[in-house]
Coordinates of C-alpha atoms in Angstrom, one line a residue:
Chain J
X1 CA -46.4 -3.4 47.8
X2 CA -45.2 -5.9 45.6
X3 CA -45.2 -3.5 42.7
X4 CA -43.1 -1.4 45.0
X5 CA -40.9 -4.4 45.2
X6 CA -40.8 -5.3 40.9
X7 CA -40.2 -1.8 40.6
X8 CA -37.0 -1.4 42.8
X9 CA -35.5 -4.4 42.1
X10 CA -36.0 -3.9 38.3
X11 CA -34.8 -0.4 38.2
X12 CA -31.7 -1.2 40.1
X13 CA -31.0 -3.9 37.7
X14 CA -31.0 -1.7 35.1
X15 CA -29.4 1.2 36.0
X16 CA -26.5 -1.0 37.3
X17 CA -26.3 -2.4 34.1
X18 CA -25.9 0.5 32.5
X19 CA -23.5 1.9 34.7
X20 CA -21.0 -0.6 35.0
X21 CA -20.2 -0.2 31.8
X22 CA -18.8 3.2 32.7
X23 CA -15.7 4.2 34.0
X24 CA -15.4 4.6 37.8
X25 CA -15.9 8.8 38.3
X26 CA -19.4 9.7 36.5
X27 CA -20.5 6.0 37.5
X28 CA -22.2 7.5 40.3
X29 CA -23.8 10.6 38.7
X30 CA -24.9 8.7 36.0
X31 CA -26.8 6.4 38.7
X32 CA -28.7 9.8 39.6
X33 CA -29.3 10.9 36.9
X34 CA -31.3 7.5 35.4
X35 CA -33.5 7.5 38.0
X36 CA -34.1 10.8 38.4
X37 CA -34.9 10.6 34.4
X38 CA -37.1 7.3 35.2
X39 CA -38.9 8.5 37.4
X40 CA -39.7 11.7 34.9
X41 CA -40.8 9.2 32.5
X42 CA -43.3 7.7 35.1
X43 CA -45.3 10.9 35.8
X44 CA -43.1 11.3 39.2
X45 CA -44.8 8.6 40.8
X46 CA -42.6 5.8 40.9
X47 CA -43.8 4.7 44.0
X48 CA -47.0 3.4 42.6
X49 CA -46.0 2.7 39.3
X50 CA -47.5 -0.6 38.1
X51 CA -45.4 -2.9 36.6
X52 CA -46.3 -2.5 33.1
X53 CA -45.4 1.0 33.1
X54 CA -42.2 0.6 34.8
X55 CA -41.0 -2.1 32.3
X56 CA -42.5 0.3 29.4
X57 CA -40.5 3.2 30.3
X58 CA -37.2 0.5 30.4
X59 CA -37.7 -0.6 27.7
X60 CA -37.9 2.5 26.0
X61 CA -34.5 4.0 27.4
X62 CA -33.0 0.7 25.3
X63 CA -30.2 -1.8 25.8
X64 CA -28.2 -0.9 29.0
X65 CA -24.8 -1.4 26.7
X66 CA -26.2 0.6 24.0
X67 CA -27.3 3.6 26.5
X68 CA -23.6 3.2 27.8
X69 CA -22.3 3.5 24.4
X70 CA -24.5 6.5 24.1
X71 CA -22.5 8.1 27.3
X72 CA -19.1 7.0 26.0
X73 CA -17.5 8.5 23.2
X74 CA -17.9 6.3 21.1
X75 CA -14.6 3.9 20.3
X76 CA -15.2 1.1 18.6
X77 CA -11.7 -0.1 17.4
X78 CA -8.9 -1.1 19.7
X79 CA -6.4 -0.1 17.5
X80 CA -8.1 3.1 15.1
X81 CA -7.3 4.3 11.6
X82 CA -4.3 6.8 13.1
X83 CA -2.4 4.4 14.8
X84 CA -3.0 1.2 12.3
X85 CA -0.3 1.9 9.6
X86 CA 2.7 2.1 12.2
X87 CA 1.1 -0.7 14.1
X88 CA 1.7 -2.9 11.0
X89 CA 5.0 -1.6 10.3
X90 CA 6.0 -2.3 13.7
X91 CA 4.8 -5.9 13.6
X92 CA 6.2 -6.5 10.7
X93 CA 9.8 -5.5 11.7
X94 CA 9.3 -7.4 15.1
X95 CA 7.9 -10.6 13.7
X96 CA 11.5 -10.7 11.2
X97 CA 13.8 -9.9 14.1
X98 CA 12.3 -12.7 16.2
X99 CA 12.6 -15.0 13.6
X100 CA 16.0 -14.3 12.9
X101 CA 16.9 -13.7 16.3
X102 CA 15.4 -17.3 17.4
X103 CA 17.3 -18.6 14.2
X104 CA 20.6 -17.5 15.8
X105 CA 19.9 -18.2 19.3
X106 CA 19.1 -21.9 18.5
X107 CA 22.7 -22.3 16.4
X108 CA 24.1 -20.7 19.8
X109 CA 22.4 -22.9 21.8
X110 CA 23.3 -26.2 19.4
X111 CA 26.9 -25.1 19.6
X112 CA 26.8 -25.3 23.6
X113 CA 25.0 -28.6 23.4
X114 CA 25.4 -30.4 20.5
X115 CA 23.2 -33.3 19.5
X116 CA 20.9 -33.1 16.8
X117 CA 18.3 -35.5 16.1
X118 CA 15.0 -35.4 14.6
X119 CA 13.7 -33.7 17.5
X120 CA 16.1 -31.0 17.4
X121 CA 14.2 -29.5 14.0
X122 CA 11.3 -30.0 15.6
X123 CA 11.9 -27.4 18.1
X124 CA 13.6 -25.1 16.2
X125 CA 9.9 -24.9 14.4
X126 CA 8.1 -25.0 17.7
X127 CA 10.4 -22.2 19.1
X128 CA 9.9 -20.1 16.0
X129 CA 6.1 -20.6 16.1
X130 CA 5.7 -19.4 19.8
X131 CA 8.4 -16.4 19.6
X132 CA 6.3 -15.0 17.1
X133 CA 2.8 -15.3 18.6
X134 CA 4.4 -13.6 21.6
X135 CA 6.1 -11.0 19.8
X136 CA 2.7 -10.2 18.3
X137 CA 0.6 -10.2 21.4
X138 CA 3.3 -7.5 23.0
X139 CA 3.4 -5.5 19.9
X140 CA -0.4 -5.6 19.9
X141 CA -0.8 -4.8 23.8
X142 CA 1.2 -2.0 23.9
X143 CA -0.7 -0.2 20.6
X144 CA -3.7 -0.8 22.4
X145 CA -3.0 1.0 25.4
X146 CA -1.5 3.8 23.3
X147 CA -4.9 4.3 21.3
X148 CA -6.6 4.1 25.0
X149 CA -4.4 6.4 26.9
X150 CA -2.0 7.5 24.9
X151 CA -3.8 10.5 23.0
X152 CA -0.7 13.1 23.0
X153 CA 1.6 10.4 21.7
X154 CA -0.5 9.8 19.0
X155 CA -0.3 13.0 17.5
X156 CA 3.5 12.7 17.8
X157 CA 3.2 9.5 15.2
X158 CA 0.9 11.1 13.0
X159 CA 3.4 12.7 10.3
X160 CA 1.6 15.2 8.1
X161 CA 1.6 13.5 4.9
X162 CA 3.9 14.2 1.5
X163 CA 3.4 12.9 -1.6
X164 CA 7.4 11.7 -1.6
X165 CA 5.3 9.3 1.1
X166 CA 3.2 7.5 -2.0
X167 CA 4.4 3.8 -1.9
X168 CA 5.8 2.7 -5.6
X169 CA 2.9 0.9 -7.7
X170 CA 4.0 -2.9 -6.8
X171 CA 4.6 -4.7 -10.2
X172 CA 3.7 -8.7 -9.8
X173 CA 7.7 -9.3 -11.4
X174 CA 8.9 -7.2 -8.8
X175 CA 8.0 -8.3 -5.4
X176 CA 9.6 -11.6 -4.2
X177 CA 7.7 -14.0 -2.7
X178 CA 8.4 -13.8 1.3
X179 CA 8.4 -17.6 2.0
X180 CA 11.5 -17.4 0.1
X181 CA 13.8 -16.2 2.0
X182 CA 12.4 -17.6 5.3
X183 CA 12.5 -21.5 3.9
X184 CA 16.1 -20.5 2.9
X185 CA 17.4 -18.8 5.9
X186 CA 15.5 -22.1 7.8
X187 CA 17.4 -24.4 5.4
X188 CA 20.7 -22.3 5.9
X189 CA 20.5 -23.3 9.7
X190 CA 19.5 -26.6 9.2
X191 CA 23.1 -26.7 7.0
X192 CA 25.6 -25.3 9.4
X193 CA 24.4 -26.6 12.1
X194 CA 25.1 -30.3 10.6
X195 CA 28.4 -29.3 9.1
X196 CA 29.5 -27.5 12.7
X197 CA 28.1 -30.0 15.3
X198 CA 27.6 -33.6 13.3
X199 CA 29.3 -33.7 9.6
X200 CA 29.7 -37.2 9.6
X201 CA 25.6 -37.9 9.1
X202 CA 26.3 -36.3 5.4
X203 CA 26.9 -39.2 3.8
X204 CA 25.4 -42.6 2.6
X205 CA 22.6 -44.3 4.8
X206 CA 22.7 -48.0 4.7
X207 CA 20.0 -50.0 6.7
X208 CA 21.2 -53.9 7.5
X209 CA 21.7 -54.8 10.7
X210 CA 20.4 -51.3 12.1
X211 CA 21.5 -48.0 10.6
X212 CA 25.1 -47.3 9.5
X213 CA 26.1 -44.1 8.0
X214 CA 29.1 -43.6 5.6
X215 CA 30.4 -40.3 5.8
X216 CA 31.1 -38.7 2.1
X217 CA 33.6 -36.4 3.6
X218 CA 36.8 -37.0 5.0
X219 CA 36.5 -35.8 8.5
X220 CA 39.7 -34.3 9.0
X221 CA 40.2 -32.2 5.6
X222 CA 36.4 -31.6 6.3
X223 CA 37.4 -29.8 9.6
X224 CA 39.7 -27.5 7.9
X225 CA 37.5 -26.4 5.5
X226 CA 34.8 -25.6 8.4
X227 CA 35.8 -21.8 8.3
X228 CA 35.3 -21.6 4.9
X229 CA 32.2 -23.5 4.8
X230 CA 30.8 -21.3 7.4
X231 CA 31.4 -18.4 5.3
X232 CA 29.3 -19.5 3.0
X233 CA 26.6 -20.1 4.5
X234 CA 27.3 -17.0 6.1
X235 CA 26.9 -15.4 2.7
X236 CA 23.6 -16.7 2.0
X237 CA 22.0 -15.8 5.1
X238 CA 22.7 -12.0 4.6
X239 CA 21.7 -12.7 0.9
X240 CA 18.5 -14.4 1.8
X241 CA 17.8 -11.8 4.7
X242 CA 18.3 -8.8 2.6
X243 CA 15.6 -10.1 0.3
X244 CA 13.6 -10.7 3.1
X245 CA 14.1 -7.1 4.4
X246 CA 13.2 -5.2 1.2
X247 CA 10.6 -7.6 -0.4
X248 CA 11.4 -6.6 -4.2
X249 CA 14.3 -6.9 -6.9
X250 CA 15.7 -3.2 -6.4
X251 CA 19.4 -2.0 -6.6
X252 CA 21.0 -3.6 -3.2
X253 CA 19.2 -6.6 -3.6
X254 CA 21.2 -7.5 -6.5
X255 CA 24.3 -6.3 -5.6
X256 CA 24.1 -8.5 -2.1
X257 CA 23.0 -11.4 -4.1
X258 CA 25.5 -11.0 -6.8
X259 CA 28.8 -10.4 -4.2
X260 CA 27.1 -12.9 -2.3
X261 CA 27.4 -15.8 -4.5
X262 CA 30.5 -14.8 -6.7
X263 CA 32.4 -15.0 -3.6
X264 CA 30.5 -18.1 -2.8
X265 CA 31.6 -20.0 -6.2
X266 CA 35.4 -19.0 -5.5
X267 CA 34.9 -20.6 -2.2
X268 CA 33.3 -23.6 -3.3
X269 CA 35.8 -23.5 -6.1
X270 CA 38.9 -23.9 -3.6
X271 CA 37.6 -26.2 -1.2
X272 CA 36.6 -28.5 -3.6
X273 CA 39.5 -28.1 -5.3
X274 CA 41.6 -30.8 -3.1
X275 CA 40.5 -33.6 -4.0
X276 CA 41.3 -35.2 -0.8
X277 CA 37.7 -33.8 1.2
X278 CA 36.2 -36.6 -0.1
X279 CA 36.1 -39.7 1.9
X280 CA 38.5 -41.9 0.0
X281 CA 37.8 -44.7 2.4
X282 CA 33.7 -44.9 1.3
X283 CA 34.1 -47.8 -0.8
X284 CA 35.6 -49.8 1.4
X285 CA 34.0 -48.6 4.3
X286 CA 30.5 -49.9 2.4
X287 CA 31.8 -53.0 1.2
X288 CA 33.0 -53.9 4.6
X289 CA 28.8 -53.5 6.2
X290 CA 27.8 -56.7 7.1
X291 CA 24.9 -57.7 5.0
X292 CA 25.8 -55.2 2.6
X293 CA 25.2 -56.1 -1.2
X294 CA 26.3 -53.5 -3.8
X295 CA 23.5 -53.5 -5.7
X296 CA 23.8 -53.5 -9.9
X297 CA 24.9 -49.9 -9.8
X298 CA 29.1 -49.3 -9.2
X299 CA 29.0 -47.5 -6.2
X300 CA 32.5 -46.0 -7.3
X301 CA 31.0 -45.0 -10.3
X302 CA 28.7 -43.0 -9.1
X303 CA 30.8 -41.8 -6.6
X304 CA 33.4 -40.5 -9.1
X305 CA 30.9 -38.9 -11.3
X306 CA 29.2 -37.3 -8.3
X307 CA 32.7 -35.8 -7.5
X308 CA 33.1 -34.6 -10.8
X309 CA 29.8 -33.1 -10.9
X310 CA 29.3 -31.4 -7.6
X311 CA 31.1 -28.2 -8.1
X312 CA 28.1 -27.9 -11.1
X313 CA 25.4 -29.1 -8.8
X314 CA 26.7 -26.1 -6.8
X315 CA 27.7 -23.2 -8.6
X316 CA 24.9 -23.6 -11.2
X317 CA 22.2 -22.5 -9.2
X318 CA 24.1 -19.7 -7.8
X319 CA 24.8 -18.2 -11.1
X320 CA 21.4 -18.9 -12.2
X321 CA 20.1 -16.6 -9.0
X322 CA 22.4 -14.0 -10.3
X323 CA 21.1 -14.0 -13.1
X324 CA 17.4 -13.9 -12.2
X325 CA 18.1 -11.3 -9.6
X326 CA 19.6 -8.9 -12.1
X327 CA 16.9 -9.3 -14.7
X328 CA 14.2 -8.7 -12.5
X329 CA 16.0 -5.3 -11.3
X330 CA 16.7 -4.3 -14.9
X331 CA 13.2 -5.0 -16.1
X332 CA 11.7 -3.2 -13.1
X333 CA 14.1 -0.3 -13.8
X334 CA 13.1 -0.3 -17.7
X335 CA 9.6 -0.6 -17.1
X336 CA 9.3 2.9 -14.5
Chain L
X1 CA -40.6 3.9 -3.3
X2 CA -39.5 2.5 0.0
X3 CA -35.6 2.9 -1.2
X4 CA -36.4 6.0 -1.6
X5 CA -38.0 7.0 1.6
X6 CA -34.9 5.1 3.2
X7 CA -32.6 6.9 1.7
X8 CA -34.4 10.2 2.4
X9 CA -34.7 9.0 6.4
X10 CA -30.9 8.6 6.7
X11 CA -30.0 12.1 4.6
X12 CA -32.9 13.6 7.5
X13 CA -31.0 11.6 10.0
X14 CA -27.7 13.3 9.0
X15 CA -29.2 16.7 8.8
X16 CA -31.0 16.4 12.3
X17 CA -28.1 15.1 13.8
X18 CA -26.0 18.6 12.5
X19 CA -28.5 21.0 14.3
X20 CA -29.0 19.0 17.3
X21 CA -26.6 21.1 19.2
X22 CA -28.3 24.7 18.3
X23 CA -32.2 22.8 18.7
X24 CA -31.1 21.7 22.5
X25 CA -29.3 25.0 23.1
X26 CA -32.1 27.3 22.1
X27 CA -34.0 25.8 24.9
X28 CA -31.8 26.6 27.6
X29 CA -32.2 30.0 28.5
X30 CA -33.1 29.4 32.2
X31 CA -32.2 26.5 34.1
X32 CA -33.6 23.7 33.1
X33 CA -33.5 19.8 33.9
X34 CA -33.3 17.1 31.5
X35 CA -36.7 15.3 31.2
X36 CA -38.4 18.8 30.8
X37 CA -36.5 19.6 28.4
X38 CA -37.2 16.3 26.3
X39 CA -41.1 17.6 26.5
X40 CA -40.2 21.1 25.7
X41 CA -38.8 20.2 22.7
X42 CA -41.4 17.2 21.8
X43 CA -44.4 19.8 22.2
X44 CA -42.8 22.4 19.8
X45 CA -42.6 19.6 17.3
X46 CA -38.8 18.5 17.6
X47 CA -38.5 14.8 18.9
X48 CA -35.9 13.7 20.9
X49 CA -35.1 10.2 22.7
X50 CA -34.1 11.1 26.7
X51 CA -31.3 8.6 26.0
X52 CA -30.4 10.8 23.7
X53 CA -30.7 14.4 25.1
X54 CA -28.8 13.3 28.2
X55 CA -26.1 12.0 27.2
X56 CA -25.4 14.8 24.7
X57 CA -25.6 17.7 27.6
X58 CA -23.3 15.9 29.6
X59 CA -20.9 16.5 26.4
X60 CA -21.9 19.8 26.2
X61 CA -21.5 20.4 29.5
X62 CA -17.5 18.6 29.4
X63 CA -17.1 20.9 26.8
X64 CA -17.7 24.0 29.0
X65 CA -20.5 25.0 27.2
X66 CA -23.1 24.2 29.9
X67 CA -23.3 23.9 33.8
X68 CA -25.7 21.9 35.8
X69 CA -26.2 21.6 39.4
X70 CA -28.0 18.9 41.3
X71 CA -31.1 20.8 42.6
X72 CA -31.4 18.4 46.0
X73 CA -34.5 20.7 48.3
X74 CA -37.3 19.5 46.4
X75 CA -39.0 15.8 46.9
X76 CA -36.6 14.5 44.4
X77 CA -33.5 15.6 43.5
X78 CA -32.9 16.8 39.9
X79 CA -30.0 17.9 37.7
X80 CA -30.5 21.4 36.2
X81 CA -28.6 22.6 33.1
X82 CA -27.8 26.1 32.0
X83 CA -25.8 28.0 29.5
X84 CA -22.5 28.7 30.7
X85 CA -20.6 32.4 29.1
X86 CA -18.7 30.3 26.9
X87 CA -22.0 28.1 25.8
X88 CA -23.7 31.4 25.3
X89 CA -21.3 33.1 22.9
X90 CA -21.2 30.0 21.1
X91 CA -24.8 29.8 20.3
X92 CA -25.4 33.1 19.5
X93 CA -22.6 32.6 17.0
X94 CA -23.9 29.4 15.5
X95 CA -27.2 30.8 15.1
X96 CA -25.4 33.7 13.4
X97 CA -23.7 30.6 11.2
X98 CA -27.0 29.2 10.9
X99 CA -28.6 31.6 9.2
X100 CA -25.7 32.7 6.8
X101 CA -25.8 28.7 5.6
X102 CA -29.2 28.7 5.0
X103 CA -29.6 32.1 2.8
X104 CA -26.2 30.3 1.1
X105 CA -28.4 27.3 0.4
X106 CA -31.5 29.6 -0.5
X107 CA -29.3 31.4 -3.0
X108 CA -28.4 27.8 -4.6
X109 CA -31.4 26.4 -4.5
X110 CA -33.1 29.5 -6.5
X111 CA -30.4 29.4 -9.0
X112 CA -31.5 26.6 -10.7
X113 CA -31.7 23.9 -8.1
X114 CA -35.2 23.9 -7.3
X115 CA -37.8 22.2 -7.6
X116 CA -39.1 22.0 -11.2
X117 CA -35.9 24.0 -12.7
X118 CA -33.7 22.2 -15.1

């Protein structure tokens, strides 16, 4: 009687384990069918089966989730080899749109509100970081239910292959560095949102008495020049972004990145071209800081030679990235 | 030695699992339920795990190429397989496959790919 027991119990235990595993409408024939197969293995007489021979024939039949994986077709990826390619080219075009996207919304959103303070950086990284693990998890979920369910839209995305579809042989010269671009669209928003909400923190920090900040700029001319500014920056976004977009030194990339800064330098070139942007009040405006004590270095000095210089500081390295940009492109184009 | 025999077990596996179709269906020619079927085929020298054979008619049988019926007036009830139309116009023509590959192979095998020939 207690084998009886053993042996119910045990064989229940079993085939529900297997058959959990299985999707709702062969879950019960399934059921059926394992015992009718167990009790096969044990001579028909299940009833008075001892124990032994009831966990023997168990055991034999093998792991409930491997015996299930035998009923299944078998799918062992969540995302197979059909689907994978377009699933990365997806993610990769969602993961750049959110972070541009976020880039902008978070200028918007500075505009309407404007204070910036440590903080404000802060959660423009924080933002970033969780837009893109979201955009991930969607772009991941929905592929996964399309390699589950979605067996005739699979076929759609499968394009019969070409060999004008063979990717170009990367060369090391050619391919720019994706951090790039990021860490200068990030530092592009960092810049015009200072000059369009708070211009007066570019300037010279002094710490007596608390914090005092003299502006370099005069505020007024400053604000005139805002459009201008903007358009800079403007300038080096879509230059950074379309090196973000194509990855390598090709054609557009140096056209963009040569228009980009030529009419960037002209720009520079005329705003900095009155004199009067600079704040012509910052010596005074220094000496007059309690506790302030100009240290051996002429601070008009330096002032004067940082005037004289900054149009260098600036247009320098935006010739140099012509430069580099072009080379690469006509090496790459000399070398294929 | 034992590399070799390994190696040999998994090309066997390969080959066994590529007639497994044909070995199950030549057995069917009456109805027939699953756990006679694994002795059937043990006793004439072909082994086969239940978890296996069962399993692989259900596939058979979602392919069309078998039906089974629960037979439910004797003590216990049992699931009985047979060769649907379809199933038997498919074996016949894999048998008819079967032997073409294996007088290809014969061919191959005598021209110079035997045993002892260069």
């Amino acid at each position: 009687m207690n084998n009886n027991k053993y042996g119910e119990e045990i064989v229940n235990r079993y085939i529900y384990d297997v058959t959990r595993r299985l999707s709702y409408d062969i879950r019960e024939d399934i059921d059926r069918e394992l015992r009718s197969l167990i009790d096969d293995m044990l001579g028909g007489k299940m009833e008075s089966a001892r124990r032994e021979d009831i966990d023997r024939v168990l055991i034999e039949l093998g792991r409930p989730s491997e015996l299930a994986d035998k009923y299944r077709d078998k799918k062992l990826h969540i995302i197979g080899p059909q689907l994978y390619d377009t699933y990365i080219m997806v993610l990769k075009i969602a993961l750049g749109a959110v972070t541009l996207g976020l880039i902008i919304a978070n200028i918007v959103s500075l505009i309407a509100n404007p204070t910036i303070t440590f903080a404000t950086f802060g959660m423009l990284m924080g933002s970033i970081f969780s837009g893109l693990i979201q955009a991930f998890g969607f772009v991941t979920i929905i592929f996964i239910i399309i390699e589950r369910y979605g067996n005739d839209f699979k076929k759609i995305t499968i394009e019969s292959w070409s060999l004008k579809d063979l990717p170009e042989v990367p060369n090391r010269s050619n391919k720019i560095n994706r951090i790039e671009p990021i860490i200068g669209l990030i530092f592009s928003f960092i810049f015009i949102s200072i000059i369009n909400i708070n211009h007066d923190i570019i300037g010279i920090y002094v710490f007596s008495n608390g914090l005092t900040i003299v502006p370099i700029f005069n505020s007024g001319v400053f604000v005139t020049m805002l459009p201008l500014f903007n358009i800079i920056i403007g300038l080096g976004i879509i230059k950074e972004f379309s090196k973000l977009i194509t990855g390598k030194y090709n054609l557009p990339v140096a056209i963009i990145t040569t228009a980009a800064n030529l009419l960037s330098i002209i720009f520079v070139i005329i705003i900095f071209s009155n004199s009067n942007i600079w704040n012509a009040d910052l010596v005074n405006a220094l000496n007059n800081i309690e506790g302030y004590v100009p240290a051996d270095i002429n601070v008009n000095t330096i002032f004067m030679y940082v005037r004289r210089f900054f149009l260098l500081i600036i247009i320098v390295p935006l010739i140099i990235d012509i430069l580099n940009v072009t080379i690469r492109y006509i090496k790459n184009k000399l070398i294929t | 030695m034992n590399e070799i025999s390994e190696i040999i077990d998994n090309l066997m596996l390969e080959l066994k699992r590529g007639t497994i179709v044909m070995s199950v269906m030549s057995q069917l020619h009456k109805p027939t339920y699953g756990y006679s079927l694994v002795q059937t085929l043990t006793e004439k020298g072909y082994n086969i795990d239940a978890s296996t054979l069962y399993p692989l008619l259900r596939r058979l049988e979602s392919q069309g190429l078998l039906v089974s019926e629960w037979e439910t007036s004797g003590s216990k009830p049992r699931k009985y397989y047979n060769k649907s139309d379809k199933g038997q116009r498919v074996y016949e023509a894999l048998l008819l496959e079967w032997i073409r590959m294996v007088e290809e192979l014969n061919i191959l095998i005598n021209n110079n790919g035997g045993i002892g020939n260069e």
